[in-house]
One Martini backbone bead per residue (centre of mass of N, CA, C, O) as a GRO file, in nm:
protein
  328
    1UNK     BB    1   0.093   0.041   0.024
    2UNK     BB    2   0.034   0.341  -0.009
    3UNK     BB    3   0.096   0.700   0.088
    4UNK     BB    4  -0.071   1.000   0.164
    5UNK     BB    5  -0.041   1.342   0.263
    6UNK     BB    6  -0.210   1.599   0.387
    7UNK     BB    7  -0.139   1.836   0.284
    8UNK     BB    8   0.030   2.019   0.531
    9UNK     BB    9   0.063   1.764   0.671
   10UNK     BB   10   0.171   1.456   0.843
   11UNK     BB   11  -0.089   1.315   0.766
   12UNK     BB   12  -0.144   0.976   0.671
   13UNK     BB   13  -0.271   0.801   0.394
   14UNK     BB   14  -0.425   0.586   0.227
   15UNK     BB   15  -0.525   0.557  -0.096
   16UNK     BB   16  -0.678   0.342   0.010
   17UNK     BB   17  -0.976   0.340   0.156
   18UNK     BB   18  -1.295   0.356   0.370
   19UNK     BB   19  -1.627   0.348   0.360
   20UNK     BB   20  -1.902   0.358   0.609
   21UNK     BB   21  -2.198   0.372   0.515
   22UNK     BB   22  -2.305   0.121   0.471
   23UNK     BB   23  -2.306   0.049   0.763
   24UNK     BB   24  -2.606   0.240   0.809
   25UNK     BB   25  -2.794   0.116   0.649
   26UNK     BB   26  -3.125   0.180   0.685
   27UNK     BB   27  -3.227   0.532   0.637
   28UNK     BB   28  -3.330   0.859   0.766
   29UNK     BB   29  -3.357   1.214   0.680
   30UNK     BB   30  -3.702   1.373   0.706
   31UNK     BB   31  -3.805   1.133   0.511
   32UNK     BB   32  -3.565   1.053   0.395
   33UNK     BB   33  -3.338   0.883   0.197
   34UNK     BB   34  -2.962   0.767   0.386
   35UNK     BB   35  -2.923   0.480   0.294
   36UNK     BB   36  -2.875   0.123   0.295
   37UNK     BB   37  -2.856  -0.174   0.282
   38UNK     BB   38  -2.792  -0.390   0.490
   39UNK     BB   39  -2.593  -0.533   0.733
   40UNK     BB   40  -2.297  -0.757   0.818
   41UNK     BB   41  -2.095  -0.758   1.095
   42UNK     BB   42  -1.917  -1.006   0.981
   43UNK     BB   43  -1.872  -0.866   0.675
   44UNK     BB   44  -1.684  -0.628   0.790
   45UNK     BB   45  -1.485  -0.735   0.941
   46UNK     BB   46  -1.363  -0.913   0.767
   47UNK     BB   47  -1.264  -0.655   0.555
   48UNK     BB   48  -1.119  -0.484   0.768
   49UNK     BB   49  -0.915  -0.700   0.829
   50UNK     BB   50  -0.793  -0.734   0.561
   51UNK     BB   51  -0.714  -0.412   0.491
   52UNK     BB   52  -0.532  -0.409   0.751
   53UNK     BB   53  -0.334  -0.575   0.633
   54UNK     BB   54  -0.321  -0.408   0.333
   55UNK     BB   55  -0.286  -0.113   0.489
   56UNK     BB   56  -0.526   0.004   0.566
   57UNK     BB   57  -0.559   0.363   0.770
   58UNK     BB   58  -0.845   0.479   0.644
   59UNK     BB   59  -1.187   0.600   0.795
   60UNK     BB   60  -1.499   0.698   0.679
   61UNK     BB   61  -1.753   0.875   0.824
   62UNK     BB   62  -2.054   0.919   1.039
   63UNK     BB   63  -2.324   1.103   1.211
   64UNK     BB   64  -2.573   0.962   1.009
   65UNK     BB   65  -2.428   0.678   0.963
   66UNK     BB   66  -2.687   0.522   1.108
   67UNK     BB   67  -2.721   0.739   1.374
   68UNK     BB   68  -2.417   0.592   1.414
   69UNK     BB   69  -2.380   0.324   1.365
   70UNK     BB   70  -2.089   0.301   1.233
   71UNK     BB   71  -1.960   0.405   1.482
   72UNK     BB   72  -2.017   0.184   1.629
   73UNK     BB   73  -1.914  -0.070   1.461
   74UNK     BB   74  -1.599   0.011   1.402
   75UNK     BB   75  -1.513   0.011   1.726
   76UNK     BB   76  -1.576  -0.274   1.793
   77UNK     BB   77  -1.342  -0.387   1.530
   78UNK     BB   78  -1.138  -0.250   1.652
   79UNK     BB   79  -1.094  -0.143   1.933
   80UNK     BB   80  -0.778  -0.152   2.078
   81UNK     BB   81  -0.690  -0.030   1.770
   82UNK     BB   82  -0.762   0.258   1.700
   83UNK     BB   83  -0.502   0.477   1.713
   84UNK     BB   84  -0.347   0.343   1.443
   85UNK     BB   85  -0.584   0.531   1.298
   86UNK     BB   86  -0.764   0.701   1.075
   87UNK     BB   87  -1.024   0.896   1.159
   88UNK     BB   88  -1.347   0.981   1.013
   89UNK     BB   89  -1.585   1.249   1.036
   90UNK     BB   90  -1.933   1.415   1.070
   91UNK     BB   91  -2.107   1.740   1.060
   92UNK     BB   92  -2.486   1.816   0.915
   93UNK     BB   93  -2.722   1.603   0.852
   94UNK     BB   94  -2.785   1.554   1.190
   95UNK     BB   95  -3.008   1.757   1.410
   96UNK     BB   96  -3.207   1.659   1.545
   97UNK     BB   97  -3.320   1.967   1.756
   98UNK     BB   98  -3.227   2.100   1.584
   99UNK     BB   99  -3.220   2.379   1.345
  100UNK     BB  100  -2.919   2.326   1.288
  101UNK     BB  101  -2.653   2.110   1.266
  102UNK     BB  102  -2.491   2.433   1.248
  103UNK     BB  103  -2.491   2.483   1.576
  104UNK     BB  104  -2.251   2.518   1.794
  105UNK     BB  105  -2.395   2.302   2.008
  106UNK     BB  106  -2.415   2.054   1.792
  107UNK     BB  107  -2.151   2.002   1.719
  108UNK     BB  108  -2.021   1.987   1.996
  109UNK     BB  109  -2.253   1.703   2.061
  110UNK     BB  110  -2.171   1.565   1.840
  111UNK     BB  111  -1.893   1.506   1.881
  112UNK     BB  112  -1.911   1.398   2.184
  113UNK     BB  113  -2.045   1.144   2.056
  114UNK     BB  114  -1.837   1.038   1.863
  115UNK     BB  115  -1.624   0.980   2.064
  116UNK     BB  116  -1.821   0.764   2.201
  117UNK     BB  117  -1.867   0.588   1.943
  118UNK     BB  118  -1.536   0.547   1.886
  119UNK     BB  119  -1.370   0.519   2.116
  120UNK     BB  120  -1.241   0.812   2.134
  121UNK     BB  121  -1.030   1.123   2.246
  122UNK     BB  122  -0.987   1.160   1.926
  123UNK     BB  123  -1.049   1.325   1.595
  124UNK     BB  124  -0.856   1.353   1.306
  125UNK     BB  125  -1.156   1.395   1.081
  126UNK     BB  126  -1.335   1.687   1.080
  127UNK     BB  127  -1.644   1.738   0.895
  128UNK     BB  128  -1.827   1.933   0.714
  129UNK     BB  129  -2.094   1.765   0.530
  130UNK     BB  130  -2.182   2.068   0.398
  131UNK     BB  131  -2.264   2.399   0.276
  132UNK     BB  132  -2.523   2.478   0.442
  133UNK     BB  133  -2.537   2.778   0.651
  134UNK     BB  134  -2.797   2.885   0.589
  135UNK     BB  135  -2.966   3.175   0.564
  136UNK     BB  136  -2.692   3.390   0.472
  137UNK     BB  137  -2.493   3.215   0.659
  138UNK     BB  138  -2.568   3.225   0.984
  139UNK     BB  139  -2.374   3.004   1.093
  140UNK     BB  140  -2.038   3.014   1.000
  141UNK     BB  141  -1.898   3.195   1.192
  142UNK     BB  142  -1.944   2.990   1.441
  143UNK     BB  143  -1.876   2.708   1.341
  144UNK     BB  144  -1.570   2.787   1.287
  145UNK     BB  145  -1.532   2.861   1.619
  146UNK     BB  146  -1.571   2.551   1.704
  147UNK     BB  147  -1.387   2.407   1.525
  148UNK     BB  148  -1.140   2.498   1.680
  149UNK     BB  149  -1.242   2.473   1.959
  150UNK     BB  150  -1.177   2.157   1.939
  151UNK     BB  151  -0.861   2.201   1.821
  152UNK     BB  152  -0.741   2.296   2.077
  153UNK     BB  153  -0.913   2.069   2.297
  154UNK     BB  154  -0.797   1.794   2.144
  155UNK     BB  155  -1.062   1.648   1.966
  156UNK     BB  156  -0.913   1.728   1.702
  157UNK     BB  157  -0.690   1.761   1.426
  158UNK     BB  158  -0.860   1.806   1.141
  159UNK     BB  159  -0.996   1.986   0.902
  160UNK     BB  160  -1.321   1.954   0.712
  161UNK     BB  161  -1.484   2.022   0.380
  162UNK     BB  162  -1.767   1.931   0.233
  163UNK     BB  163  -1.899   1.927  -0.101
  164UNK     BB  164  -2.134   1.960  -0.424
  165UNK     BB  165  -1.987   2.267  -0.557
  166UNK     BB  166  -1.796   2.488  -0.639
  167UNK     BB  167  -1.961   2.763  -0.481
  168UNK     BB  168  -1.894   2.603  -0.187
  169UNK     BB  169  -1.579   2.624  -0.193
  170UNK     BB  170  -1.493   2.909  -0.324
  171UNK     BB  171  -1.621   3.019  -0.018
  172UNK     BB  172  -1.513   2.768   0.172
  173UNK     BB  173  -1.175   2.781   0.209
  174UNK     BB  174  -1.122   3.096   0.291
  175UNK     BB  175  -1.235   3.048   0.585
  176UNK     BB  176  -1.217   2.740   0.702
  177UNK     BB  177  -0.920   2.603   0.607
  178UNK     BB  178  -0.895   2.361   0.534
  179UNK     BB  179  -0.706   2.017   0.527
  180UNK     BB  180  -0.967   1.893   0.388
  181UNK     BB  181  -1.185   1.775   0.116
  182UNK     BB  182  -1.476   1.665  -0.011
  183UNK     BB  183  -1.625   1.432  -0.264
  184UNK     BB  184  -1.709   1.364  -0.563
  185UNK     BB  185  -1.537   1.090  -0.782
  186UNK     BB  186  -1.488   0.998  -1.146
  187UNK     BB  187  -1.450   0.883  -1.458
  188UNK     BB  188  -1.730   1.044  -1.489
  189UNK     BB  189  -1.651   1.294  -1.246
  190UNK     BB  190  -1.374   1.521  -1.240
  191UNK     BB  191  -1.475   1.840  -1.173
  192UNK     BB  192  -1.246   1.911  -0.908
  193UNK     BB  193  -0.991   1.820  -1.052
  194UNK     BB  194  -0.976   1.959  -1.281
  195UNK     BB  195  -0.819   2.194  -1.506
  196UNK     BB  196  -0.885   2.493  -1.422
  197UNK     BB  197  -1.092   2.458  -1.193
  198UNK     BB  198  -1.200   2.612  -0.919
  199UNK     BB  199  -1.129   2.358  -0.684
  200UNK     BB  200  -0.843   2.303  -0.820
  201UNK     BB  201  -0.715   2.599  -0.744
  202UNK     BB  202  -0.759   2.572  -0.443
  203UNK     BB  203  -0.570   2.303  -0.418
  204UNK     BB  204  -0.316   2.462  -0.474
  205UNK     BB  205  -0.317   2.744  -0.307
  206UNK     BB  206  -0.331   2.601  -0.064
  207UNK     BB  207  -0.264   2.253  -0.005
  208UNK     BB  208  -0.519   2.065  -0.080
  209UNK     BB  209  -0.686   1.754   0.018
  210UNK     BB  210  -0.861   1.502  -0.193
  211UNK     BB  211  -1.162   1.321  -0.129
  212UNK     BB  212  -1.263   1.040  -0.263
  213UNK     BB  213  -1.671   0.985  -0.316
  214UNK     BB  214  -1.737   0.769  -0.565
  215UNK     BB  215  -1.524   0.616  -0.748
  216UNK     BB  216  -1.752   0.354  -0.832
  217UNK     BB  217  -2.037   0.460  -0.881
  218UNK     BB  218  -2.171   0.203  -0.739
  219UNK     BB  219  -2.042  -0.009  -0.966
  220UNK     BB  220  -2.068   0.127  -1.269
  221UNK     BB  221  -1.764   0.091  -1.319
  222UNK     BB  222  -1.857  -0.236  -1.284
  223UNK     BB  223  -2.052  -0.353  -1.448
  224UNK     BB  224  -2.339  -0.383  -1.224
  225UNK     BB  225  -2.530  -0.282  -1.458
  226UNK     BB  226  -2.822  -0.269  -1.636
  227UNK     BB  227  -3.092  -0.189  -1.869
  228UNK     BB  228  -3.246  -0.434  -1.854
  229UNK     BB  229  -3.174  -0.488  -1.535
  230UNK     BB  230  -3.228  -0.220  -1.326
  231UNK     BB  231  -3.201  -0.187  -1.013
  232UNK     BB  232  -3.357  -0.279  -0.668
  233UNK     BB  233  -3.455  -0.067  -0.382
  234UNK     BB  234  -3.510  -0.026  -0.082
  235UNK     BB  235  -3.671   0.162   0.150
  236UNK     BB  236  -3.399   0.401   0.261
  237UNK     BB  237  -3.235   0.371   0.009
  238UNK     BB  238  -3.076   0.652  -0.179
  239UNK     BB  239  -3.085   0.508  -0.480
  240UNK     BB  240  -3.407   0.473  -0.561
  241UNK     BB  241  -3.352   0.801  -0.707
  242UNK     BB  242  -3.157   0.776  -0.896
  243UNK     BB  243  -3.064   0.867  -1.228
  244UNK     BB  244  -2.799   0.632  -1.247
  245UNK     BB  245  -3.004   0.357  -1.224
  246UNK     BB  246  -3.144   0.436  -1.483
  247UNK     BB  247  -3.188   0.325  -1.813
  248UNK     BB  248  -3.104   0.597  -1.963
  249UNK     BB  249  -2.802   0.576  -1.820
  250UNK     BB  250  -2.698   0.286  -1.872
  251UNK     BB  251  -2.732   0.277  -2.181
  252UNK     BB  252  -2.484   0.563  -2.197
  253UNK     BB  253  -2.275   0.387  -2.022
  254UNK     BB  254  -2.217   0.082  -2.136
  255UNK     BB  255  -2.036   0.088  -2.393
  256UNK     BB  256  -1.781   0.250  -2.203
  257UNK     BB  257  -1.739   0.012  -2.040
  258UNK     BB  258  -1.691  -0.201  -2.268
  259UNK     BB  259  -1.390  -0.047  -2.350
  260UNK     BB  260  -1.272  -0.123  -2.060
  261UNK     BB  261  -1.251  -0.412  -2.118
  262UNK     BB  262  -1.096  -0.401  -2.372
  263UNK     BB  263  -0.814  -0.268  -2.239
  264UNK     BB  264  -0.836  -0.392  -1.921
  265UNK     BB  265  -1.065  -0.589  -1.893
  266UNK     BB  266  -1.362  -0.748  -1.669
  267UNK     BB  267  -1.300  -0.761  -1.419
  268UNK     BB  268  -1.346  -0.642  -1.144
  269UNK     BB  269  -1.041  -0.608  -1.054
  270UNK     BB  270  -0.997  -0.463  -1.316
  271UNK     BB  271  -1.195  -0.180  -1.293
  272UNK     BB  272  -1.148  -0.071  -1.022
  273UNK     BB  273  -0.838  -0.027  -1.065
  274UNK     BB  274  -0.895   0.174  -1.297
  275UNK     BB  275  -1.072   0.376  -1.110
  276UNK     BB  276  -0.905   0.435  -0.917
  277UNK     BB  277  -0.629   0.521  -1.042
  278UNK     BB  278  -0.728   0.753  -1.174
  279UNK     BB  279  -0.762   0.963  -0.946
  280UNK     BB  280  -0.433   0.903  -0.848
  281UNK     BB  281  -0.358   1.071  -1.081
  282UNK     BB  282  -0.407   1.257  -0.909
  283UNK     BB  283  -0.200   1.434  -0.667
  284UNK     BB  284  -0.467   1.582  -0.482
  285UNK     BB  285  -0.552   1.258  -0.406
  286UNK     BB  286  -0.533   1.116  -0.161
  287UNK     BB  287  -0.824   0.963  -0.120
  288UNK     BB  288  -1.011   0.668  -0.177
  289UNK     BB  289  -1.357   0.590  -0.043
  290UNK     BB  290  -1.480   0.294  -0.096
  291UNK     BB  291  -1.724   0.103  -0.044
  292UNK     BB  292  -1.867  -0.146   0.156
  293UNK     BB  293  -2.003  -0.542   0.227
  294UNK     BB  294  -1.709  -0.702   0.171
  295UNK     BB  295  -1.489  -0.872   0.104
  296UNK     BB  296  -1.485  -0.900  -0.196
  297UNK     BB  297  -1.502  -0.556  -0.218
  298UNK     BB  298  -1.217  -0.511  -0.097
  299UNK     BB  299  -1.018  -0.699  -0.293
  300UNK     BB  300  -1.099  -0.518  -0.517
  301UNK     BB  301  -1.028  -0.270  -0.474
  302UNK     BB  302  -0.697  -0.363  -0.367
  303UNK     BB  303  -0.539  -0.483  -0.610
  304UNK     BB  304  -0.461  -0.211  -0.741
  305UNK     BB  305  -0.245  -0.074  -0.546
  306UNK     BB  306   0.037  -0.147  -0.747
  307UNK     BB  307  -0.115  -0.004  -1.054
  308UNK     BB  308  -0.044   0.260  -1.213
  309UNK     BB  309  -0.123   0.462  -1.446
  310UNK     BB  310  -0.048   0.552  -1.764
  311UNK     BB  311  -0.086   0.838  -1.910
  312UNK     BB  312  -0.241   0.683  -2.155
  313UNK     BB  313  -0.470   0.540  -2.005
  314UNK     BB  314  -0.560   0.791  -1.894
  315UNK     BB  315  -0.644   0.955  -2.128
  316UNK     BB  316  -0.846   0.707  -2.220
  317UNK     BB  317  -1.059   0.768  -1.979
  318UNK     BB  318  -1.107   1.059  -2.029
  319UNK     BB  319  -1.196   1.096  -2.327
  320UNK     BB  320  -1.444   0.881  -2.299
  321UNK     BB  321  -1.558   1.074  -2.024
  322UNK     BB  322  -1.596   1.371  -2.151
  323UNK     BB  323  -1.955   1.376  -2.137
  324UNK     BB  324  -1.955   1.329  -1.851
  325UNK     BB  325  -2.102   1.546  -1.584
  326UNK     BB  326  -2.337   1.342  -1.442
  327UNK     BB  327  -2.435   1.157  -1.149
  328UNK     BB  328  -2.553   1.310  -0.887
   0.00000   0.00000   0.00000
């Protein structure tokens, strides 16, 4: 396994690293479906624990989700071990009985909160969850002084931010100077990434690190989906109303999955492959953080962990996915 120091700190993350929502099963937040199909615990742990046999020391998760399941879930399979990782975890999503879930008393609650689920005495990289911070950004400035006093208080100790457009980096890197970002990225859409892009000028400027989610579009560039047999999810599972998942959507991308296959392979484990590293070959990106539900997706995940793409390959499925700009 590679390692890449995040922004200008000294903390190291694996390249490939594991996102942990998928442990917080069928959830809801405030009638919204906000989680995935169930899990075995049993099934999560034996791949955690495969992970870390193969390097993986940095894990993604989220007061969110399944409401705090997941942190809870982690700090179990971990143990005694939790200390040797990084554990990076986010305040935002879930607001209780707050008016906002940026109110600086429910920050300050949800941390001491996933620290008693994570059975942990400081969060590593604790994450502003999205960008909305109330109308006219009511919350803002508060909220920002609430997490700083948090990494005074050695609660904390790397701030970032996730957000899921241009418009809320460029506004919030310069207030919040997170030391590292996140969002979605993926050889379907790296538009956060790109050359000359507002969010891509922003991490060279700061020297912030960008973690991607959803690195393997949930599956769609394992060509793990068909239109003529499009997937089918429980109610509380966030996918069920996705338009990535529709009949029109895989029908446009199946055609360039199959040029993928015929370059690099068909298997599961040669498409993740090519997934994870095309995004690693961006230098800006720490780590990517697919998520999993069992040995058998960590294993493909990992494969090609010490196989980087040669720079005609990126240039091939980047000119394959140009006309790609949405799936989210």
């Amino acid at each position: 396994m590679k390692y890449r120091k995040l922004g200008k700190t000294n903390v190291e993350v694996s390249e490939i690293s594991l996102g942990c929502w998928t442990m917080g099963g069928l959830n809801w937040v405030d009638g919204v479906p906000n989680g995935w199909a169930n899990v075995d615990e049993k099934e999560i742990a034996e791949a955690i624990n495969y992970a870390i046999d193969n390097g993986v020391n940095h894990f993604d998760n989220a007061d969110v989700y399944g409401n705090g399941r997941a942190e809870r879930m982690l700090a179990r399979i971990l143990g005694n071990r939790t200390n040797n990782f990084i554990i990076a975890t986010k305040v935002g999503w879930f607001k209780g009985t707050a008016a906002h879930a940026y109110e600086p008393a429910h920050i300050r609650h949800q941390c001491e909160q996933s620290l008693i689920n994570l059975k942990r005495e400081y969060i590593d990289i604790y994450y502003f969850h999205h960008g909305n911070y109330g109308e006219n950004d009511e919350y803002l400035d508060d909220a920002i002084e609430v997490m700083y006093r948090l990494r005074e208080e050695g609660k904390i100790r790397l701030i970032g931010q996730s957000a899921y457009k241009h418009e809320d980096f460029v506004k919030l890197i310069p207030k919040v100077k997170p030391d590292v970002i996140q969002s979605f990225a993926s050889a379907l859409d790296d538009r956060f990434l790109k050359d000359g892009s507002p969010t891509r000028k922003l991490l060279d400027e700061y020297q912030i690190s960008f973690i991607a989610f959803g690195p393997l579009t949930q599956g769609i560039l394992l060509g793990k989906y068909s239109a003529s047999n499009p997937p089918q999810f429980e109610p509380g599972d966030h996918r069920a109303n996705a338009e990535r998942f529709k009949p029109e959507y895989l029908a446009k991308v199946e055609p360039k999955i199959e040029k993928l296959k015929q370059k690099f392979g068909g298997t599961t484990e040669q498409l993740a492959r090519v997934a994870l590293q095309y995004l690693l070959h961006y230098k800006q990106v720490g780590a990517v953080i697919p998520g999993f539900r069992n040995l058998a997706q960590v294993k493909a995940n990992l494969y090609g962990q010490n196989m980087p793409l040669t720079d005609e390959e990126f240039e091939f499925i980047k000119s394959l996915f140009a006309d790609e700009t949405k799936y989210l």
